[in-house]
């Protein structure tokens, strides 16, 4: 019997089974991401009392999926193996494969990967989005690759989660652009270094800030060290980037009022790779920094966009009118919001 048919039969015979599977999966998922975790903290995470949660965690322990010790709860070896299989089952139960196909067709892009849950409301979903993106990236790695990664909180999640079971030869990580005027932890340089450390790769940094004048930028590009990194960026095989709303990015970058007025006048709506796009996907402005150029996209073998949060749905839709040869990693709520765009 095919899995989809088996799930249909199961829902008819035991309709409460799906809810129970989802509940236990989310308990295991939270334990995996926070282990070791105490029952009280786990209960707070789910918004229930310890007494209500105890019956579930005790049952999971009886099934050999969870270890409960004085330091807290953690997944057993069986639990670690099972959660990956359960993740695929949840994907089928919630019809996320169909949603992935629908978005891929609507946007006309290369591939879509959806993580179950709401990125904006659940920190576990945020971590899982980073982990899923990391898995996709690692699956594409080969020796002698150059990888570019942009800045931002989601990119930082990827760098934290990424691991490889083997060491790749001559693997180089570079920032996709110069730094943002923001926290060090989410600047492209820091993220590239962290990612390289976790993969056992080499890295080069680009010490050029955003929002500096064109004359200064031109002078900086003649610097031998900076020019060397820019040359590497031009040869990258993979770019990992996010998409945000123009409003969000003007706030993050601390743009001047003149720049903000220019963006409003040009009806900037989305931002990706240091460029602003209008609702029709046309680039209308770029940041005063150096790094990857939009014209480079057509020469990059793998483009991985990791953008999640329902507020970004229309920005993703707009960018996809400009460029389609990329893989999108997002969350369930954002995915459904994209399909609701008229």
C-alpha positions as MATLAB code, in Angstrom:
seq = 'XXXXXXXXXXXXXXXXXXXXXXXXXXXXXXXXXXXXXXXXXXXXXXXXXXXXXXXXXXXXXXXXXXXXXXXXXXXXXXXXXXXXXXXXXXXXXXXXXXXXXXXXXXXXXXXXXXXXXXXXXXXXXXXXXXXXXXXXXXXXXXXXXXXXXXXXXXXXXXXXXXXXXXXXXXXXXXXXXXXXXXXXXXXXXXXXXXXXXXXXXXXXXXXXXXXXXXXXXXXXXXXXXXXXXXXXXXXXXXXXXXXXXXXXXXXXXXXXXXXXXXXXXXXXXXXXXXXXXXXXXXXXXXXXXXXXXXXXXXXXXXXXXXXXXXXXXXXXXXXXXXXXXXXXXXXXXXXXXXXXXX';
ca = [
       0.000    0.000    0.000;
       1.346    3.454   -0.949;
       2.143    5.809    1.928;
      -0.417    8.439    0.893;
      -3.162    5.810    0.712;
      -2.078    4.336    4.054;
      -2.273    7.800    5.650;
      -5.774    8.299    4.238;
      -6.910    4.965    5.697;
      -5.284    5.828    9.039;
      -7.101    9.174    9.181;
     -10.426    7.474    8.468;
      -9.946    4.758   11.086;
      -8.120    6.774   13.749;
      -8.615   10.493   12.981;
      -6.956   11.492   16.264;
      -3.739    9.695   15.228;
      -2.532   12.610   13.092;
      -2.851   15.075   15.975;
      -0.995   12.681   18.282;
       1.817   12.196   15.743;
       2.165   15.984   15.335;
       2.161   16.515   19.110;
       4.835   13.909   19.785;
       6.919   15.042   16.832;
       6.955   18.619   18.143;
       7.942   17.427   21.626;
      10.823   15.382   20.160;
      11.790   18.253   17.868;
      11.977   20.717   20.765;
      13.993   18.312   22.916;
      16.411   17.746   20.023;
      17.028   21.462   19.572;
      17.306   22.310   23.288;
      18.727   19.158   24.884;
      19.241   18.678   27.713;
      16.008   20.484   28.637;
      13.989   20.371   31.851;
      10.298   19.491   31.893;
       9.319   22.937   33.201;
      11.075   24.784   30.369;
       9.613   22.349   27.846;
       6.122   22.936   29.270;
       6.583   26.718   29.029;
       7.660   26.294   25.396;
       4.373   24.522   24.624;
       2.220   26.744   26.833;
       0.957   23.848   28.977;
       1.386   22.703   32.581;
       4.115   20.268   33.618;
       1.421   17.756   34.569;
      -0.035   17.765   31.043;
       3.402   17.399   29.467;
       4.551   14.694   31.879;
       2.252   12.054   30.366;
       3.769   12.653   26.908;
       7.398   12.674   28.010;
       6.881    9.603   30.206;
       5.345    7.778   27.247;
       8.235    8.795   24.992;
      10.640    7.453   27.603;
       8.697    4.152   27.746;
       9.044    3.926   23.962;
      12.812    4.345   24.303;
      12.862    7.674   22.446;
      13.802    9.994   25.305;
      16.316    9.835   28.146;
      15.302   11.619   31.362;
      18.153   12.453   33.736;
      18.908   15.001   36.454;
      20.340   17.401   33.847;
      17.140   17.248   31.797;
      15.669   15.372   28.844;
      17.527   14.372   25.701;
      16.823   12.146   22.723;
      18.017    8.563   22.807;
      19.894    7.102   19.844;
      16.590    5.626   18.636;
      14.886    8.994   19.101;
      17.558   10.728   17.006;
      17.037    8.233   14.175;
      13.252    8.304   14.410;
      12.842   12.071   14.339;
      14.362   12.305   10.854;
      11.922    9.695    9.542;
       9.048   11.403   11.380;
       9.994   14.708    9.753;
       9.400   13.147    6.330;
       6.102   11.666    7.556;
       4.918   15.060    8.854;
       5.792   16.518    5.465;
       3.379   14.047    3.841;
       0.690   14.292    6.529;
       0.517   18.092    6.187;
       0.704   18.025    2.388;
       3.859   20.137    2.303;
       5.224   18.371   -0.788;
       2.181   19.610   -2.709;
       2.743   23.136   -1.371;
       6.415   22.975   -2.447;
       5.386   21.959   -5.961;
       2.729   24.685   -6.114;
       5.200   27.412   -5.110;
       7.869   26.107   -7.467;
       5.353   26.292  -10.315;
       3.961   29.678   -9.333;
       7.345   31.371   -8.894;
       8.982   29.396  -11.702;
      12.038   28.710   -9.563;
      14.394   25.723   -9.393;
      13.328   24.064   -6.122;
      11.397   24.740   -2.893;
      12.018   23.192    0.547;
       9.529   23.861    3.345;
      10.121   23.467    7.079;
       7.010   22.702    9.152;
       5.847   25.516   11.471;
       5.933   29.305   11.840;
       9.363   30.963   11.658;
       8.193   34.230   13.197;
       6.546   32.599   16.219;
       8.809   29.667   17.098;
      12.562   29.700   17.724;
      12.717   25.935   17.113;
      11.399   26.513   13.578;
      14.094   29.164   13.063;
      16.766   26.667   14.039;
      15.220   23.991   11.806;
      15.183   26.369    8.822;
      18.910   26.916    9.362;
      19.476   23.176    9.706;
      17.496   22.323    6.555;
      19.399   24.936    4.547;
      22.682   23.580    5.938;
      21.739   20.038    4.857;
      20.985   21.233    1.321;
      24.257   23.162    1.127;
      26.331   20.199    2.355;
      24.623   17.890   -0.164;
      25.939   20.135   -2.957;
      29.514   20.527   -1.704;
      32.457   19.161   -3.660;
      36.201   19.653   -3.541;
      37.595   22.891   -5.007;
      34.424   24.926   -4.418;
      34.123   28.608   -3.612;
      31.067   29.587   -1.565;
      29.738   33.076   -0.919;
      27.386   33.840    1.964;
      25.551   37.045    2.825;
      24.856   38.572    6.237;
      21.771   38.454    8.458;
      20.217   36.450   11.282;
      19.090   33.563    9.075;
      22.536   33.246    7.489;
      24.020   33.150   11.006;
      21.667   30.266   11.868;
      22.949   28.324    8.854;
      26.580   28.877    9.834;
      25.833   27.648   13.363;
      24.028   24.507   12.158;
      26.239   23.432    9.262;
      28.390   20.327    9.641;
      29.847   17.841    7.138;
      30.676   14.176    7.683;
      33.765   14.517    5.464;
      36.402   17.157    4.896;
      36.485   18.776    1.484;
      39.729   19.733   -0.223;
      40.329   23.352   -1.240;
      36.942   24.578    0.032;
      36.838   28.374    0.353;
      34.159   30.506    2.060;
      33.898   34.246    1.355;
      31.410   36.954    2.362;
      29.106   37.956   -0.484;
      29.421   41.657    0.245;
      31.066   44.142    2.586;
      29.815   44.506    6.159;
      26.540   45.948    7.380;
      26.383   48.584   10.082;
      24.943   46.036   12.528;
      25.870   43.428   15.149;
      29.150   41.660   14.471;
      27.517   38.221   14.825;
      25.289   38.727   11.784;
      27.798   40.405    9.485;
      28.803   38.445    6.389;
      32.470   38.341    7.456;
      31.666   36.737   10.825;
      29.257   34.270    9.240;
      31.767   33.239    6.551;
      34.412   32.619    9.225;
      31.997   30.587   11.392;
      30.837   28.507    8.443;
      34.428   27.824    7.389;
      35.307   26.747   10.931;
      32.397   24.271   11.077;
      33.274   22.810    7.669;
      37.038   22.750    8.167;
      37.369   25.104    5.191;
      39.487   28.140    4.370;
      38.007   31.645    4.368;
      38.797   35.169    3.282;
      37.232   38.341    4.680;
      36.136   41.539    2.970;
      36.902   44.539    5.173;
      34.746   47.113    3.413;
      31.800   48.737    5.257;
      28.450   49.683    3.749;
      27.239   53.234    3.174;
      30.492   54.896    2.174;
      30.977   57.304   -0.691;
      31.717   56.117   -4.257;
      35.157   57.780   -4.293;
      36.212   55.928   -1.135;
      34.811   52.672   -2.532;
      36.773   53.097   -5.737;
      39.973   53.716   -3.798;
      39.395   50.691   -1.541;
      38.989   48.417   -4.547;
      42.566   49.141   -5.588;
      43.814   47.666   -2.302;
      45.575   44.371   -3.100;
      43.970   42.395   -0.266;
      40.453   43.644   -1.016;
      40.924   43.110   -4.757;
      42.024   39.515   -4.072;
      38.801   38.773   -2.158;
      36.669   40.464   -4.824;
      38.321   38.274   -7.458;
      37.369   35.181   -5.415;
      33.764   36.412   -5.107;
      33.592   36.687   -8.889;
      34.466   32.970   -9.119;
      32.071   31.527   -6.511;
      30.210   28.300   -7.325;
      27.481   28.832   -4.719;
      25.791   31.865   -3.189;
      23.716   31.650   -0.002;
      21.491   34.664    0.611;
      18.280   35.933    2.138;
      15.461   38.185    0.993;
      13.970   40.963    3.098;
      11.518   43.801    2.784;
      12.974   47.149    1.740;
      11.644   48.695    4.967;
      13.416   46.109    7.123;
      16.723   46.508    5.307;
      16.751   50.319    5.394;
      16.360   50.024    9.163;
      19.139   47.410    9.457;
      21.529   49.361    7.283;
      20.847   52.678    8.987;
      20.380   54.470    5.662;
      20.321   58.260    5.505;
      17.008   60.088    5.074;
      18.071   60.985    1.520;
      18.522   57.290    0.644;
      15.222   56.406    2.328;
      13.433   59.068    0.292;
      15.075   57.763   -2.893;
      13.898   54.216   -2.113;
      10.349   55.468   -1.506;
      10.391   57.462   -4.727;
      11.561   54.402   -6.671;
       8.981   52.218   -4.866;
      11.570   49.783   -3.521;
       9.801   46.761   -2.096;
      12.281   43.901   -1.601;
      16.006   43.543   -0.923;
      18.422   40.751   -1.799;
      22.186   40.591   -2.364;
      22.560   44.277   -1.513;
      20.079   45.384   -4.211;
      16.574   46.811   -3.862;
      13.746   45.695   -6.157;
      10.291   47.067   -6.876;
       7.119   44.946   -6.844;
       7.690   43.947  -10.462;
      11.137   42.555   -9.642;
      13.114   45.341  -11.309;
      16.304   46.419   -9.459;
      15.986   50.101   -8.542;
      18.958   50.765   -6.236;
      22.018   49.073   -4.736;
      23.919   49.663   -1.520;
      27.177   51.581   -1.419;
      29.384   48.557   -0.891;
      31.313   45.990   -2.900;
      30.844   42.299   -3.503;
      28.615   40.130   -5.629;
      26.951   41.815   -8.586;
      23.529   40.862   -9.931;
      25.133   40.130  -13.292;
      27.193   37.412  -11.544;
      24.081   35.369  -10.698;
      23.819   33.804  -14.148;
      27.321   32.316  -13.756;
      26.785   30.821  -10.284;
      25.977   27.106  -10.326;
      24.041   26.962   -7.042;
      21.967   29.821   -5.610;
      20.374   29.012   -2.240;
      17.885   31.543   -0.894;
      16.864   31.083    2.740;
      14.004   33.447    3.530;
      11.342   32.771    6.147;
       8.683   34.783    7.949;
       5.241   35.626    6.554;
       6.187   39.317    6.344;
       8.709   38.384    3.615;
       6.264   36.492    1.381;
       5.632   39.346   -1.061;
       9.331   40.263   -1.123;
      10.158   36.664   -2.133;
       7.448   36.849   -4.799;
       8.874   40.112   -6.176;
      12.497   38.911   -6.289;
      11.381   35.771   -8.126;
      10.193   37.948  -10.985;
      13.812   39.026  -11.443;
      15.687   35.751  -10.916;
      14.380   32.183  -11.039;
      17.382   29.867  -11.037;
      17.544   29.333   -7.284;
      16.440   27.022   -4.469;
      14.155   28.521   -1.815;
      14.172   27.309    1.793;
      11.302   28.711    3.849;
       8.778   27.845    6.557;
       5.246   26.487    6.238;
       3.445   29.738    7.122;
       5.472   31.826    4.658;
       4.960   29.215    1.944;
       1.183   29.348    2.311;
       1.293   33.144    2.403;
       3.118   33.139   -0.959;
       0.337   31.032   -2.465;
      -2.254   33.503   -1.130;
      -0.707   36.460   -2.983;
      -3.151   37.708   -5.593;
];
